[in-house]
Each structure stands twice: as structure tokens, then as C-alpha cells.
CSV table of C-alpha atoms in Angstrom, one decimal:
chain,number,residue,atom,x,y,z
A,857,MET,CA,26.0,7.8,15.9
A,858,THR,CA,25.4,11.4,14.7
A,859,VAL,CA,24.8,12.3,11.1
A,860,LEU,CA,24.6,16.1,10.5
A,861,ILE,CA,22.9,16.6,6.8
A,862,LYS,CA,24.5,19.8,6.2
A,863,GLY,CA,23.6,22.2,3.1
A,864,GLY,CA,20.3,21.2,1.9
A,865,THR,CA,16.8,21.8,0.7
A,866,ILE,CA,14.3,20.3,3.2
A,867,VAL,CA,10.9,19.4,1.6
A,868,THR,CA,8.0,18.3,3.2
A,869,ALA,CA,4.8,17.9,2.8
A,870,GLU,CA,3.9,21.0,3.7
A,871,HIS,CA,7.2,23.7,3.4
A,872,THR,CA,9.9,24.1,1.7
A,873,TRP,CA,13.3,25.7,3.2
A,874,ARG,CA,17.1,25.9,3.4
A,875,GLY,CA,18.5,24.0,6.8
A,876,ASP,CA,21.0,21.6,8.7
A,877,VAL,CA,19.4,18.6,10.2
A,878,LEU,CA,21.2,16.9,12.9
A,879,CYS,CA,20.1,13.5,14.0
A,880,ALA,CA,21.3,11.1,16.7
A,881,ASP,CA,20.2,8.3,18.7
A,882,GLY,CA,18.2,7.4,15.8
A,883,ARG,CA,15.7,11.1,16.3
A,884,ILE,CA,15.9,14.4,13.9
A,885,VAL,CA,17.7,16.3,17.2
A,886,ALA,CA,18.3,19.7,15.8
A,887,ILE,CA,16.9,21.4,12.6
A,888,ASP,CA,18.5,24.9,11.7
A,889,LYS,CA,20.8,27.1,9.6
A,890,ASP,CA,24.8,26.2,9.9
A,891,ILE,CA,24.5,23.6,12.5
A,892,ASP,CA,28.3,22.8,13.7
A,893,ALA,CA,28.6,19.3,13.2
A,894,PRO,CA,29.3,17.8,16.9
A,895,LYS,CA,32.6,15.5,17.5
A,896,GLY,CA,32.7,12.2,15.8
A,897,ALA,CA,29.6,13.1,13.8
A,898,GLU,CA,29.1,11.9,9.7
A,899,VAL,CA,28.9,14.7,8.0
A,900,ILE,CA,27.1,14.4,4.4
A,901,ASP,CA,26.9,17.6,2.4
A,902,ALA,CA,23.3,18.4,0.5
A,903,SER,CA,24.2,21.3,-1.3
A,904,GLY,CA,22.3,21.5,-3.9
A,905,GLN,CA,20.1,18.3,-3.3
A,906,TYR,CA,16.8,18.2,-1.6
A,907,VAL,CA,16.3,16.6,2.4
A,908,MET,CA,12.6,15.0,2.2
A,909,PRO,CA,11.2,12.6,5.0
A,910,GLY,CA,12.0,8.2,3.7
A,911,GLY,CA,9.8,6.7,1.6
A,912,ILE,CA,6.9,4.4,3.3
A,913,ASP,CA,5.3,2.0,1.2
A,914,PRO,CA,2.0,1.3,2.4
A,915,HIS,CA,1.9,-2.4,0.6
A,916,THR,CA,4.4,-4.7,0.2
A,917,HIS,CA,4.2,-8.4,0.2
A,918,MET,CA,7.6,-9.8,1.2
A,919,GLN,CA,8.2,-13.5,1.4
A,920,LEU,CA,4.7,-14.1,0.3
A,921,PRO,CA,3.4,-17.5,0.1
A,922,PHE,CA,1.0,-17.6,-2.7
A,923,MET,CA,-0.1,-19.2,-5.4
A,924,GLY,CA,1.9,-22.6,-4.5
A,925,THR,CA,5.5,-21.3,-4.6
A,926,VAL,CA,7.0,-18.0,-2.4
A,927,ALA,CA,7.8,-14.4,-3.5
A,928,SER,CA,11.6,-14.7,-4.0
A,929,ASP,CA,12.3,-10.9,-2.3
A,930,ASP,CA,12.4,-11.4,1.9
A,931,PHE,CA,12.7,-9.2,4.7
A,932,GLU,CA,16.1,-8.9,3.8
A,933,THR,CA,16.5,-8.6,0.5
A,934,GLY,CA,12.9,-6.0,-0.2
A,935,THR,CA,14.0,-3.6,2.1
A,936,ALA,CA,17.5,-3.2,1.3
A,937,ALA,CA,16.1,-2.8,-1.7
A,938,GLY,CA,14.0,-0.1,-1.1
A,939,VAL,CA,16.6,1.9,1.3
A,940,ALA,CA,18.0,2.0,-2.4
A,941,GLY,CA,15.9,3.6,-3.9
A,942,GLY,CA,15.0,6.2,-0.6
A,943,THR,CA,12.4,4.1,1.2
A,944,THR,CA,13.1,3.6,4.3
A,945,MET,CA,9.7,1.8,6.1
A,946,ILE,CA,7.1,-0.5,4.4
A,947,ILE,CA,3.4,-1.2,5.5
A,948,ASP,CA,3.4,-5.8,4.5
A,949,PHE,CA,0.5,-7.8,4.9
A,950,VAL,CA,0.4,-10.7,7.5
A,951,ILE,CA,-2.2,-13.3,5.4
A,952,PRO,CA,-3.9,-16.2,7.3
A,953,ASN,CA,-5.4,-19.1,5.3
A,954,PRO,CA,-8.5,-19.7,5.3
A,955,GLN,CA,-9.3,-21.3,8.8
A,956,GLN,CA,-5.6,-20.3,10.0
A,957,ASN,CA,-5.8,-18.4,13.8
A,958,ILE,CA,-5.2,-15.0,12.8
A,959,MET,CA,-2.6,-14.9,15.8
A,960,GLU,CA,-0.5,-17.9,14.5
A,961,ALA,CA,-0.3,-16.3,11.3
A,962,TYR,CA,0.6,-13.1,12.4
A,963,ASN,CA,3.7,-14.7,14.9
A,964,GLN,CA,5.0,-16.4,11.7
A,965,TRP,CA,5.6,-13.0,10.0
A,966,ARG,CA,7.1,-11.2,13.0
A,967,ASP,CA,9.1,-14.3,12.9
A,968,TRP,CA,9.5,-13.5,8.7
A,969,ALA,CA,10.1,-10.0,9.3
A,970,GLU,CA,13.2,-9.6,11.9
A,971,LYS,CA,15.3,-9.9,9.8
A,972,ALA,CA,14.6,-7.0,7.8
A,973,VAL,CA,17.2,-3.6,7.3
A,974,ALA,CA,14.7,-1.0,8.0
A,975,ASP,CA,11.4,-0.4,9.8
A,976,TYR,CA,8.4,-1.8,9.0
A,977,THR,CA,4.9,-3.1,10.3
A,978,PHE,CA,1.5,-4.8,9.6
A,979,HIS,CA,-1.8,-5.0,8.0
A,980,VAL,CA,-3.7,-7.9,9.0
A,981,ALA,CA,-6.0,-9.2,6.0
A,982,ILE,CA,-9.3,-11.5,7.3
A,983,THR,CA,-10.3,-14.5,5.2
A,984,TRP,CA,-12.4,-16.1,7.0
A,985,TRP,CA,-14.5,-15.5,10.7
A,986,ASP,CA,-15.8,-17.0,13.5
A,987,ASP,CA,-15.7,-16.0,17.5
A,988,THR,CA,-11.7,-16.1,17.5
A,989,VAL,CA,-10.7,-13.9,15.1
A,990,SER,CA,-13.0,-11.3,16.8
A,991,LYS,CA,-11.2,-12.3,19.5
A,992,ASP,CA,-8.1,-11.4,18.0
A,993,MET,CA,-8.6,-8.3,16.5
A,994,GLU,CA,-9.1,-7.1,19.8
A,995,THR,CA,-5.2,-8.6,21.0
A,996,LEU,CA,-4.2,-7.4,17.7
A,997,VAL,CA,-5.1,-4.3,18.5
A,998,ARG,CA,-4.8,-3.5,22.4
A,999,GLU,CA,-1.7,-5.1,22.3
A,1000,LYS,CA,0.1,-5.7,18.9
A,1001,GLY,CA,-0.1,-2.3,17.7
A,1002,VAL,CA,-2.1,-3.2,14.6
A,1003,ASN,CA,-4.6,-0.7,13.3
A,1004,SER,CA,-5.5,-1.9,10.1
A,1005,PHE,CA,-7.4,-5.0,8.3
A,1006,LYS,CA,-6.7,-6.0,4.9
A,1007,HIS,CA,-10.0,-8.0,3.2
A,1008,PHE,CA,-9.2,-9.0,-0.5
A,1009,MET,CA,-12.4,-9.4,-2.2
A,1010,ALA,CA,-10.6,-11.6,-5.0
A,1011,TYR,CA,-9.5,-14.8,-5.0
A,1012,LYS,CA,-12.2,-17.4,-4.7
A,1013,GLY,CA,-11.8,-20.5,-3.8
A,1014,ALA,CA,-8.7,-19.2,-1.7
A,1015,ILE,CA,-8.5,-15.9,1.0
A,1016,MET,CA,-11.2,-14.3,-0.7
A,1017,ALA,CA,-13.9,-12.6,1.8
A,1018,ASP,CA,-17.2,-12.5,0.9
A,1019,ASP,CA,-19.8,-10.1,2.4
A,1020,GLU,CA,-20.9,-12.1,5.5
A,1021,ILE,CA,-17.5,-11.1,6.3
A,1022,LEU,CA,-16.6,-7.7,5.0
A,1023,VAL,CA,-19.4,-6.3,7.4
A,1024,ASN,CA,-18.6,-9.0,10.3
A,1025,SER,CA,-14.6,-7.5,9.9
A,1026,PHE,CA,-15.5,-3.8,9.8
A,1027,SER,CA,-17.6,-3.9,12.1
A,1028,LYS,CA,-15.1,-4.8,14.4
A,1029,ALA,CA,-12.5,-2.8,13.2
A,1030,ILE,CA,-15.1,0.5,14.2
A,1031,GLU,CA,-15.9,-1.3,18.0
A,1032,LEU,CA,-11.7,-1.0,18.1
A,1033,GLY,CA,-11.0,2.3,16.4
A,1034,ALA,CA,-9.0,0.5,13.0
A,1035,ILE,CA,-9.6,1.0,9.6
A,1036,VAL,CA,-10.5,-1.3,7.2
A,1037,THR,CA,-8.3,-1.8,3.6
A,1038,CYS,CA,-9.9,-3.4,0.6
A,1039,HIS,CA,-8.3,-5.4,-2.7
A,1040,ALA,CA,-11.6,-4.4,-4.3
A,1041,GLU,CA,-12.4,-6.9,-7.2
A,1042,ASN,CA,-15.1,-9.1,-7.7
A,1043,GLY,CA,-13.7,-12.3,-6.5
A,1044,GLU,CA,-17.4,-14.3,-8.8
A,1045,LEU,CA,-17.2,-12.0,-11.4
A,1046,VAL,CA,-13.6,-12.7,-12.2
A,1047,TYR,CA,-13.9,-16.5,-11.5
A,1048,ARG,CA,-16.4,-17.2,-14.2
A,1049,LEU,CA,-14.4,-14.8,-16.6
A,1050,GLN,CA,-11.7,-16.4,-16.4
A,1051,GLN,CA,-13.4,-19.8,-16.9
A,1052,LYS,CA,-14.9,-18.5,-19.6
A,1053,ILE,CA,-11.6,-16.5,-21.4
A,1054,TYR,CA,-10.0,-19.4,-20.7
A,1055,ASP,CA,-12.5,-22.5,-22.3
A,1056,MET,CA,-12.4,-19.8,-25.5
A,1057,GLY,CA,-9.1,-21.1,-25.8
A,1058,ILE,CA,-7.1,-18.1,-25.1
A,1059,THR,CA,-4.7,-19.8,-22.4
A,1060,GLY,CA,-1.9,-16.9,-22.5
A,1061,PRO,CA,-1.2,-13.8,-20.6
A,1062,GLU,CA,-3.6,-11.9,-22.9
A,1063,GLY,CA,-6.5,-13.4,-20.8
A,1064,HIS,CA,-5.3,-12.4,-17.7
A,1065,PRO,CA,-6.4,-8.0,-17.8
A,1066,LEU,CA,-9.6,-9.6,-20.2
A,1067,SER,CA,-10.9,-11.9,-16.9
A,1068,ARG,CA,-10.7,-8.9,-14.5
A,1069,PRO,CA,-11.9,-6.1,-16.9
A,1070,PRO,CA,-12.0,-2.3,-15.0
A,1071,GLU,CA,-15.7,-2.5,-14.2
A,1072,VAL,CA,-15.3,-5.4,-11.7
A,1073,GLU,CA,-12.9,-3.6,-9.5
A,1074,GLY,CA,-15.6,-1.2,-9.9
A,1075,GLU,CA,-18.1,-2.4,-8.6
A,1076,ALA,CA,-16.7,-4.0,-5.4
A,1077,ALA,CA,-14.6,-0.5,-4.8
A,1078,ASN,CA,-18.4,0.8,-4.5
A,1079,ARG,CA,-19.9,-2.1,-2.7
A,1080,ALA,CA,-17.1,-1.8,-0.1
A,1081,ILE,CA,-17.4,2.0,0.4
A,1082,ARG,CA,-21.2,1.8,1.4
A,1083,ILE,CA,-20.6,-1.1,3.7
A,1084,ALA,CA,-18.0,0.9,5.4
A,1085,GLU,CA,-20.3,3.9,5.3
A,1086,VAL,CA,-23.2,2.3,6.6
A,1087,LEU,CA,-21.4,0.7,9.8
A,1088,GLY,CA,-19.6,4.3,9.5
A,1089,VAL,CA,-15.6,2.5,9.3
A,1090,PRO,CA,-13.0,4.8,7.4
A,1091,ILE,CA,-12.0,2.7,4.5
A,1092,TYR,CA,-8.8,2.9,2.4
A,1093,LEU,CA,-8.6,1.0,-1.4
A,1094,VAL,CA,-5.3,-0.5,-2.2
A,1095,HIS,CA,-3.8,-0.2,-5.4
A,1096,ASN,CA,-6.6,1.5,-7.4
A,1097,SER,CA,-6.0,1.2,-11.4
A,1098,CYS,CA,-9.1,2.9,-13.0
A,1099,ARG,CA,-11.8,4.9,-14.3
A,1100,GLN,CA,-14.4,3.2,-12.2
A,1101,SER,CA,-12.9,2.5,-8.4
A,1102,LEU,CA,-12.0,6.5,-9.1
A,1103,GLU,CA,-15.0,7.2,-9.5
A,1104,ALA,CA,-16.1,5.2,-6.1
A,1105,ILE,CA,-13.7,7.1,-4.1
A,1106,THR,CA,-14.0,10.7,-5.9
A,1107,ARG,CA,-18.1,10.4,-5.2
A,1108,ALA,CA,-18.3,8.9,-1.7
A,1109,ARG,CA,-15.3,12.0,-0.5
A,1110,ASN,CA,-17.6,14.8,-1.9
A,1111,GLU,CA,-20.3,13.1,0.5
A,1112,GLY,CA,-18.2,13.5,3.3
A,1113,GLN,CA,-17.5,9.9,3.6
A,1114,ARG,CA,-13.3,9.0,5.2
A,1115,VAL,CA,-12.6,6.9,2.4
A,1116,TYR,CA,-8.6,6.8,1.2
A,1117,GLY,CA,-6.7,5.3,-1.8
A,1118,GLU,CA,-3.9,4.5,-3.1
A,1119,VAL,CA,-1.9,3.8,-6.9
A,1120,LEU,CA,0.5,1.7,-7.6
A,1121,ALA,CA,3.6,3.9,-9.5
A,1122,GLY,CA,3.0,0.7,-12.1
A,1123,HIS,CA,-0.1,1.6,-12.9
A,1124,LEU,CA,0.6,5.4,-13.5
A,1125,LEU,CA,3.3,4.1,-16.0
A,1126,ILE,CA,2.1,0.9,-17.3
A,1127,ASP,CA,-0.6,0.2,-20.0
A,1128,ASP,CA,-2.3,-3.1,-20.7
A,1129,SER,CA,0.0,-3.3,-24.5
A,1130,VAL,CA,2.5,-5.9,-22.4
A,1131,TYR,CA,0.6,-8.7,-21.8
A,1132,ARG,CA,0.1,-8.9,-25.9
A,1133,HIS,CA,4.2,-9.0,-26.1
A,1134,PRO,CA,4.9,-12.3,-28.1
A,1135,ASP,CA,7.4,-13.2,-25.4
A,1136,PHE,CA,5.6,-15.0,-22.7
A,1137,GLU,CA,8.1,-14.4,-20.1
A,1138,PHE,CA,7.8,-11.0,-20.8
A,1139,ALA,CA,4.1,-10.8,-20.8
A,1140,ALA,CA,4.0,-12.6,-18.1
A,1141,ALA,CA,6.4,-11.1,-15.5
A,1142,HIS,CA,3.6,-8.2,-15.7
A,1143,VAL,CA,0.8,-10.4,-14.2
A,1144,MET,CA,-0.7,-8.8,-11.3
A,1145,SER,CA,-4.1,-7.9,-10.1
A,1146,PRO,CA,-5.5,-5.1,-10.6
A,1147,PRO,CA,-3.8,-5.7,-13.8
A,1148,PHE,CA,-2.2,-2.8,-15.9
A,1149,ARG,CA,-4.9,-0.8,-17.5
A,1150,PRO,CA,-5.3,0.7,-21.5
A,1151,PRO,CA,-3.6,4.4,-21.8
A,1152,GLU,CA,-6.5,6.9,-20.5
A,1153,HIS,CA,-6.5,4.8,-17.2
A,1154,GLN,CA,-3.2,6.3,-16.6
A,1155,GLU,CA,-4.0,9.6,-16.8
A,1156,LEU,CA,-6.5,9.5,-14.9
A,1157,MET,CA,-4.7,8.0,-12.0
A,1158,TRP,CA,-2.6,11.3,-12.5
A,1159,ARG,CA,-5.5,13.5,-12.2
A,1160,GLY,CA,-6.9,11.4,-8.8
A,1161,LEU,CA,-3.0,12.0,-7.2
A,1162,GLN,CA,-3.2,15.8,-8.0
A,1163,SER,CA,-6.8,16.4,-7.2
A,1164,GLY,CA,-6.3,14.6,-4.0
A,1165,ASN,CA,-8.9,11.8,-4.1
A,1166,LEU,CA,-6.0,9.4,-3.6
A,1167,GLN,CA,-3.4,10.0,-1.2
A,1168,THR,CA,-0.7,7.4,-1.7
A,1169,THR,CA,1.6,6.0,-3.8
A,1170,ALA,CA,2.5,2.5,-3.7
A,1171,THR,CA,4.3,-1.0,-5.1
A,1172,ASP,CA,2.5,-4.0,-4.3
A,1173,HIS,CA,5.9,-5.4,-4.2
A,1174,CYS,CA,5.2,-8.8,-4.4
A,1175,CYS,CA,8.1,-10.5,-6.6
A,1176,PHE,CA,8.3,-14.2,-8.7
A,1177,CYS,CA,10.7,-14.6,-11.0
A,1178,TYR,CA,10.8,-16.4,-14.7
A,1179,GLU,CA,10.9,-19.7,-13.8
A,1180,GLN,CA,8.2,-19.6,-10.9
A,1181,LYS,CA,6.0,-17.6,-13.3
A,1182,ALA,CA,6.3,-20.4,-16.1
A,1183,ALA,CA,4.0,-22.1,-13.9
A,1184,GLY,CA,1.6,-20.6,-15.7
A,1185,ILE,CA,2.9,-20.9,-19.2
A,1186,ASP,CA,-0.3,-23.1,-20.4
A,1187,ASP,CA,-3.0,-21.8,-18.2
A,1188,PHE,CA,-2.6,-17.5,-17.5
A,1189,ARG,CA,-5.0,-18.8,-14.3
A,1190,LYS,CA,-2.0,-20.3,-12.7
A,1191,ILE,CA,0.8,-17.5,-13.2
A,1192,PRO,CA,2.0,-16.1,-9.9
A,1193,ASN,CA,0.2,-12.6,-9.4
A,1194,GLY,CA,3.2,-9.7,-8.6
A,1195,THR,CA,5.7,-8.0,-9.9
A,1196,ALA,CA,8.5,-5.7,-8.1
A,1197,GLY,CA,8.7,-1.9,-7.9
A,1198,ILE,CA,10.1,-0.9,-4.3
A,1199,GLU,CA,13.7,0.0,-5.4
A,1200,ASN,CA,12.3,2.5,-8.2
A,1201,ARG,CA,9.2,3.5,-6.7
A,1202,MET,CA,10.5,7.0,-5.2
A,1203,GLU,CA,12.7,8.0,-8.9
A,1204,VAL,CA,9.9,7.0,-11.1
A,1205,LEU,CA,7.7,9.2,-9.5
A,1206,TRP,CA,9.6,11.9,-9.1
A,1207,HIS,CA,10.8,11.6,-12.7
A,1208,HIS,CA,6.8,11.8,-14.1
A,1209,GLY,CA,5.6,13.5,-11.6
A,1210,VAL,CA,7.8,15.9,-9.9
A,1211,SER,CA,9.8,17.0,-13.3
A,1212,THR,CA,6.6,16.8,-15.6
A,1213,GLY,CA,4.9,19.4,-13.2
A,1214,ARG,CA,2.5,16.8,-12.5
A,1215,LEU,CA,3.3,17.6,-8.4
A,1216,THR,CA,5.0,19.7,-6.4
A,1217,MET,CA,8.1,18.6,-4.4
A,1218,ASN,CA,5.6,18.9,-1.8
A,1219,GLU,CA,2.7,16.6,-2.9
A,1220,TYR,CA,5.8,14.2,-3.9
A,1221,VAL,CA,6.7,13.8,-0.5
A,1222,ALA,CA,2.9,13.5,0.8
A,1223,VAL,CA,1.7,10.7,-1.5
A,1224,THR,CA,5.3,8.6,-1.1
A,1225,SER,CA,5.7,8.8,3.0
A,1226,THR,CA,3.7,11.4,5.0
A,1227,ASN,CA,0.0,10.5,4.2
A,1228,ALA,CA,0.9,6.8,4.4
A,1229,ALA,CA,2.5,7.8,8.2
A,1230,LYS,CA,-0.8,10.4,8.5
A,1231,ILE,CA,-3.7,7.7,7.5
A,1232,PHE,CA,-1.9,4.8,9.4
A,1233,ASN,CA,-1.6,7.0,12.7
A,1234,ILE,CA,2.5,7.2,12.5
A,1235,PHE,CA,2.8,11.1,12.0
A,1236,PRO,CA,4.7,13.1,12.9
A,1237,ARG,CA,7.0,10.1,14.3
A,1238,LYS,CA,7.6,8.9,10.8
A,1239,GLY,CA,6.9,11.1,7.8
A,1240,SER,CA,8.4,14.3,9.0
A,1241,ILE,CA,11.0,16.0,8.9
A,1242,SER,CA,10.9,17.5,12.5
A,1243,VAL,CA,12.0,17.2,15.9
A,1244,GLY,CA,11.6,14.1,17.6
A,1245,ALA,CA,10.9,12.1,14.6
A,1246,ASP,CA,12.3,9.4,13.8
A,1247,ALA,CA,15.8,10.1,11.7
A,1248,ASP,CA,14.2,8.5,8.5
A,1249,ILE,CA,15.6,10.8,5.4
A,1250,VAL,CA,16.3,10.4,2.1
A,1251,VAL,CA,18.5,12.7,0.3
A,1252,TRP,CA,17.2,13.4,-2.7
A,1253,ASP,CA,20.2,14.5,-5.9
A,1254,PRO,CA,18.0,16.2,-8.4
A,1255,GLU,CA,20.1,16.2,-11.4
A,1256,ALA,CA,21.5,12.8,-10.8
A,1257,THR,CA,20.1,10.2,-13.8
A,1258,LYS,CA,20.2,6.5,-14.5
A,1259,THR,CA,18.9,3.7,-16.8
A,1260,ILE,CA,16.8,1.4,-14.2
A,1261,SER,CA,17.6,-2.1,-15.0
A,1262,ALA,CA,16.9,-5.7,-13.8
A,1263,LYS,CA,20.9,-6.0,-14.9
A,1264,THR,CA,22.0,-3.8,-11.7
A,1265,HIS,CA,18.7,-3.7,-9.4
A,1266,ARG,CA,19.1,-5.0,-5.9
A,1267,GLN,CA,15.3,-6.1,-6.3
A,1268,ASN,CA,15.9,-10.3,-5.5
A,1269,ILE,CA,14.1,-10.9,-8.9
A,1270,ASP,CA,15.2,-11.4,-12.9
A,1271,PHE,CA,13.4,-8.5,-14.2
A,1272,ASN,CA,12.3,-5.2,-14.0
A,1273,ILE,CA,8.8,-3.4,-14.5
A,1274,PHE,CA,10.1,-0.6,-15.5
A,1275,GLU,CA,13.4,-2.0,-17.5
A,1276,GLY,CA,15.0,0.4,-19.4
A,1277,MET,CA,13.4,3.7,-18.2
A,1278,GLU,CA,15.7,6.2,-17.6
A,1279,VAL,CA,15.2,8.5,-14.8
A,1280,LYS,CA,16.8,11.7,-13.3
A,1281,GLY,CA,16.7,12.2,-9.8
A,1282,THR,CA,17.8,9.6,-7.7
A,1283,ALA,CA,18.4,8.7,-3.9
A,1284,SER,CA,22.9,10.1,-3.3
A,1285,HIS,CA,21.4,8.9,0.5
A,1286,THR,CA,19.4,7.1,2.8
A,1287,ILE,CA,19.2,7.6,6.7
A,1288,ALA,CA,17.4,5.0,8.6
A,1289,ASN,CA,16.8,5.1,11.8
A,1290,GLY,CA,19.5,7.6,12.4
A,1291,LYS,CA,22.5,5.7,10.7
A,1292,VAL,CA,23.5,5.8,6.6
A,1293,VAL,CA,22.3,2.7,5.3
A,1294,TYR,CA,23.0,4.2,1.6
A,1295,ALA,CA,25.3,5.9,0.5
A,1296,ASP,CA,26.5,6.9,-3.6
A,1297,GLY,CA,25.6,3.6,-4.7
A,1298,ASP,CA,26.8,1.5,-1.8
A,1299,LEU,CA,24.6,0.1,1.1
A,1300,LYS,CA,25.5,0.0,4.0
A,1301,VAL,CA,22.6,-2.1,5.9
A,1302,GLU,CA,22.6,-4.5,9.0
A,1303,ARG,CA,20.3,-7.8,9.1
A,1304,GLY,CA,17.5,-7.4,11.3
A,1305,ALA,CA,18.1,-3.4,12.1
A,1306,GLY,CA,14.8,-2.9,11.3
A,1307,ARG,CA,12.7,-2.3,14.2
A,1308,TYR,CA,8.7,-3.3,14.5
A,1309,VAL,CA,6.5,-0.1,14.8
A,1310,ASP,CA,3.9,0.1,16.5
A,1311,ARG,CA,0.4,1.2,15.0
A,1312,PRO,CA,-2.0,3.2,17.6
A,1313,PRO,CA,-5.8,3.0,17.2
A,1314,PHE,CA,-8.2,5.9,16.4
A,1315,ALA,CA,-9.5,6.1,19.3
A,1316,THR,CA,-10.4,9.8,19.5
A,1317,TYR,CA,-12.2,9.6,16.1
A,1318,TYR,CA,-13.9,6.2,16.5
A,1319,ASP,CA,-14.9,8.0,19.8
A,1320,ALA,CA,-17.0,10.7,17.4
A,1321,ILE,CA,-17.9,8.5,14.7
A,1322,ARG,CA,-19.9,6.1,17.0
A,1323,LYS,CA,-21.8,9.6,18.9
A,1324,GLN,CA,-22.6,10.8,15.7
A,1325,THR,CA,-24.0,7.7,14.4
A,1326,GLU,CA,-27.0,7.6,17.5
A,1327,GLN,CA,-28.2,10.8,17.2
A,1328,LYS,CA,-28.5,10.0,13.8
A,1329,THR,CA,-30.4,7.4,14.6
A,1330,PRO,CA,-34.6,7.3,15.1
A,1331,THR,CA,-36.3,6.6,17.8
A,1332,PRO,CA,-38.1,3.6,17.1
A,1333,VAL,CA,-42.3,4.1,17.3
A,1334,ILE,CA,-44.4,1.1,18.3
A,1335,ARG,CA,-47.9,0.9,17.7
A,1336,ARG,CA,-49.5,-2.1,20.3
A,1337,ASP,CA,-52.6,-0.8,19.7
A,1338,LYS,CA,-55.4,-2.0,17.4
A,1339,PRO,CA,-56.2,1.2,14.9
A,1340,LYS,CA,-59.9,2.2,15.4
A,1341,ALA,CA,-62.4,2.0,12.8
A,1342,VAL,CA,-63.0,5.4,10.6
A,1343,LYS,CA,-66.9,6.3,9.9
A,1344,GLY,CA,-67.6,5.8,7.0
A,1345,SER,CA,-64.8,3.7,5.9
A,1346,GLY,CA,-66.5,0.7,3.3
């Protein structure tokens, strides 16, 4: 299929210019002014619009089995909702159960994802440790195109990684040339606070943020960063929500450490008052971890993006409908954690970021696409408008308006955390793998059209780190002779 995008303004993370983009066989084959349309090409008139790399959501959970239920968006419906909002690729998570064979879990997620309508790849969570896990990490990096491993520092008694697991996994990652990622919350503190708050008689959703205050996130973020520092492995912290974790990231980056931070669209725009809403369904629909924070944290998260100390935006898209959330109607600890957002991330960030002057258009492209592609080693194949790159493109109409609502969204969930929000600036067309999959409100997706994307390890970088570490390690001085007595010493 050949697609010609004519007359638009091309916006990348680095440059902005007028030009046409020609796509054929799934790749961008030409970028120039006044390209003549080849015979049979589909032509998109992008006059007055912006042509940008398709969004990359580096944090989703499609079809996730969690807390006794399964996320309501699967890989088909979730990626379809994504392309409707301009997102052309996701990085999802393989999450083995404790003691489950890592490759068995990986193969299960690969099977589930075969119905995706847009490209995808996986982080793999390390939830337990023995020699087989170490060997499976080798297989994943060397044969399966995985270069990132996830660690949940929360969810005690389930998938929580303690310090022993962190040290073992981080050490293996640096050996293999992989990056580590962490969900930073002190799981022991959360567990104890949940019990304390429940015993106090606070059983509704308002107990959720009380049991996960910013301090538990900040402590875990700092601990993970310092373990990574000692072992020399780059680290990526997911869904930062508060001042404390941002300060830990900023301090480490100022010291020269390779630390990357992600923030969710929801944490930028929604505050903790939602948990005090009198309607249980409304409050429970917002239960996710880390929870939404008081307003002062949101402004700091925006500053983190502006300063470059936070590099990516995501959604942690993990849908649970009202019926599923009701499992915790008498106990907030049993409310399945998760909210949606993949369909709306690009538009809410444009409206509240670019339109307000918080972000330039180029910074917007960086935090919604390019930075994720660079951090996870798939740039310039993804996250760029360049000859040879995958033809994953969004044509953005800055004048189009809409009101976000669960009644009209394509996400498979009966609630939208951005319900009623009016936004200006939306996708008019989305091209994935060189095919027009969304055009002026019409989805044209194909089940199974999405491809698994290999991500190579960071061999050159890690070799350099190992050499630096070896150079800094002092040669031990071993004294084997008995010290001589000093005259006059009593």
C-alpha cells in the first residue's frame, strides 16, 4: 500500500518544516516538497495540520490477569483504541506469577498479543529468582528481542520483588546489556498501612491514597536508583506521581547517573479529590497505584517534563469495569488497580501541554514518542519521521475539538477518567505500518496486523560502563606480615 501525506507541517523532536511524506511497503520512502502522487496511492491532504511520529505508549497492560480478574481491554481492542488517538505502538508487560517459568509466561503473552492491530513489544517482569530465571533472561535478550526487565517493589505476597531479587536481576541485566524498570512503592509499608487504615474503619476508596502516601514512592524510587548506581545499570522508573520520586530522579541525574522517568497523563491532570467522591463507583474507578496525588504534585510533574528530568509520558492502561471494581465495595484493598487512557493520552497532553505553552510541539513529540523509542533502543525505526523509518505517523488537526466521554470512546471500559474534558487538537489520520488505520473518525483496523518489535541490547553502552567500573575499582592491599612493635609504645 502506498500513502502520500501532502501539504502538512512535519514535526519531529528536533525540527519543524513543511513537506510531503511518501510511504510504501510499510516504510517512509521519501520526504520532500511537492512529491507527485504515485499511481494508485492514497493521498491525505494535511494542509493546516501537523505530521508527527505515531505515539508510543511505553506502559500498558492489555488483557492482564490481576487481583482475581482480567483487564477488560485485550490486545485487539486496546491497540485499536490507541490508533484512534494517534498511538501506533505499545510496550506491554509480561508478568509471571511467583515461581512461574519466565519463558512460559512470555510465550503466553505473545499468544495473547497476536490479535493486536498495531505494533507492540514487551518488558518482562522479574517476580522471583533462581538460576532458571537468570538463564531465561539470557534467552529473552539474545533470542527474543527483549531489552528491559520490570520490577514491582509493591504488591507484597504476590509479585513484589525484594532487595535480593532486585540485586540479582539488576546484576544480570548489566551483564546482558538490558535496562531495568521499576514500579517504585515500598511494598512492606503499603501492606502495613493498608491493614492499619482498614482496621481504623476506613474501608472505601478514600483509604487507597492514605495507604500509599508519596513517601512510600519516594523511598522506593531512591532505593532502586541507589542499587542501580552501585551495580552500574541504567534504570527507568515508571509512573512517577509525586515530588519525592522526582527529587530522587533529579538528584541522581545531576550526579551523572543514567536514570529515566515516566509520568502518566492521569497523574498530570487528576488530583486525589476523586477518591473522596460520595459515589463508590466513581471513586473506585480511579483506584490505581500509585494513586492520584494532591494538586501541588501535578505542577511538579509538568516541571519534570519541561526540565527533561522526566522523559516519557504513558498511561498504565489497565481497564477494569464497574462490575470488576465492585469486588472491593467493602474493602478498598480488593478494588482492582487500574485505569484507562491509551485513546486520550495524545490529545490531553496536546491540549494541556502544547496549547498552554508548557511544552513546545517538538517537546511534545519527544515525550509522547521519540524519547521512548530512544530509551528502549528502537529509534529511528520508531519515533521518527525519516526515510527508512516505519510508516507509523499521526496527522494532527490542531483546530479539531471533542469532548471526551465513555459513551463515545473505543476503550473497552464503562468509565473514562477524563470524562467531560473538552480538548482542542486531535488525530485526523493515523497511519500504522504504512496503512491508514484511522481517518476522520473511521477505524480501519485489521485484527492481527500488529507486529512484534525486537529491541536489541545496549552492548556498546554497557561495555563502556563495565570498563569504567573496572577502572574505578581500587586494587586491594593485603597485609600478611605481622606488624612490628614500635619502640616506646606501652
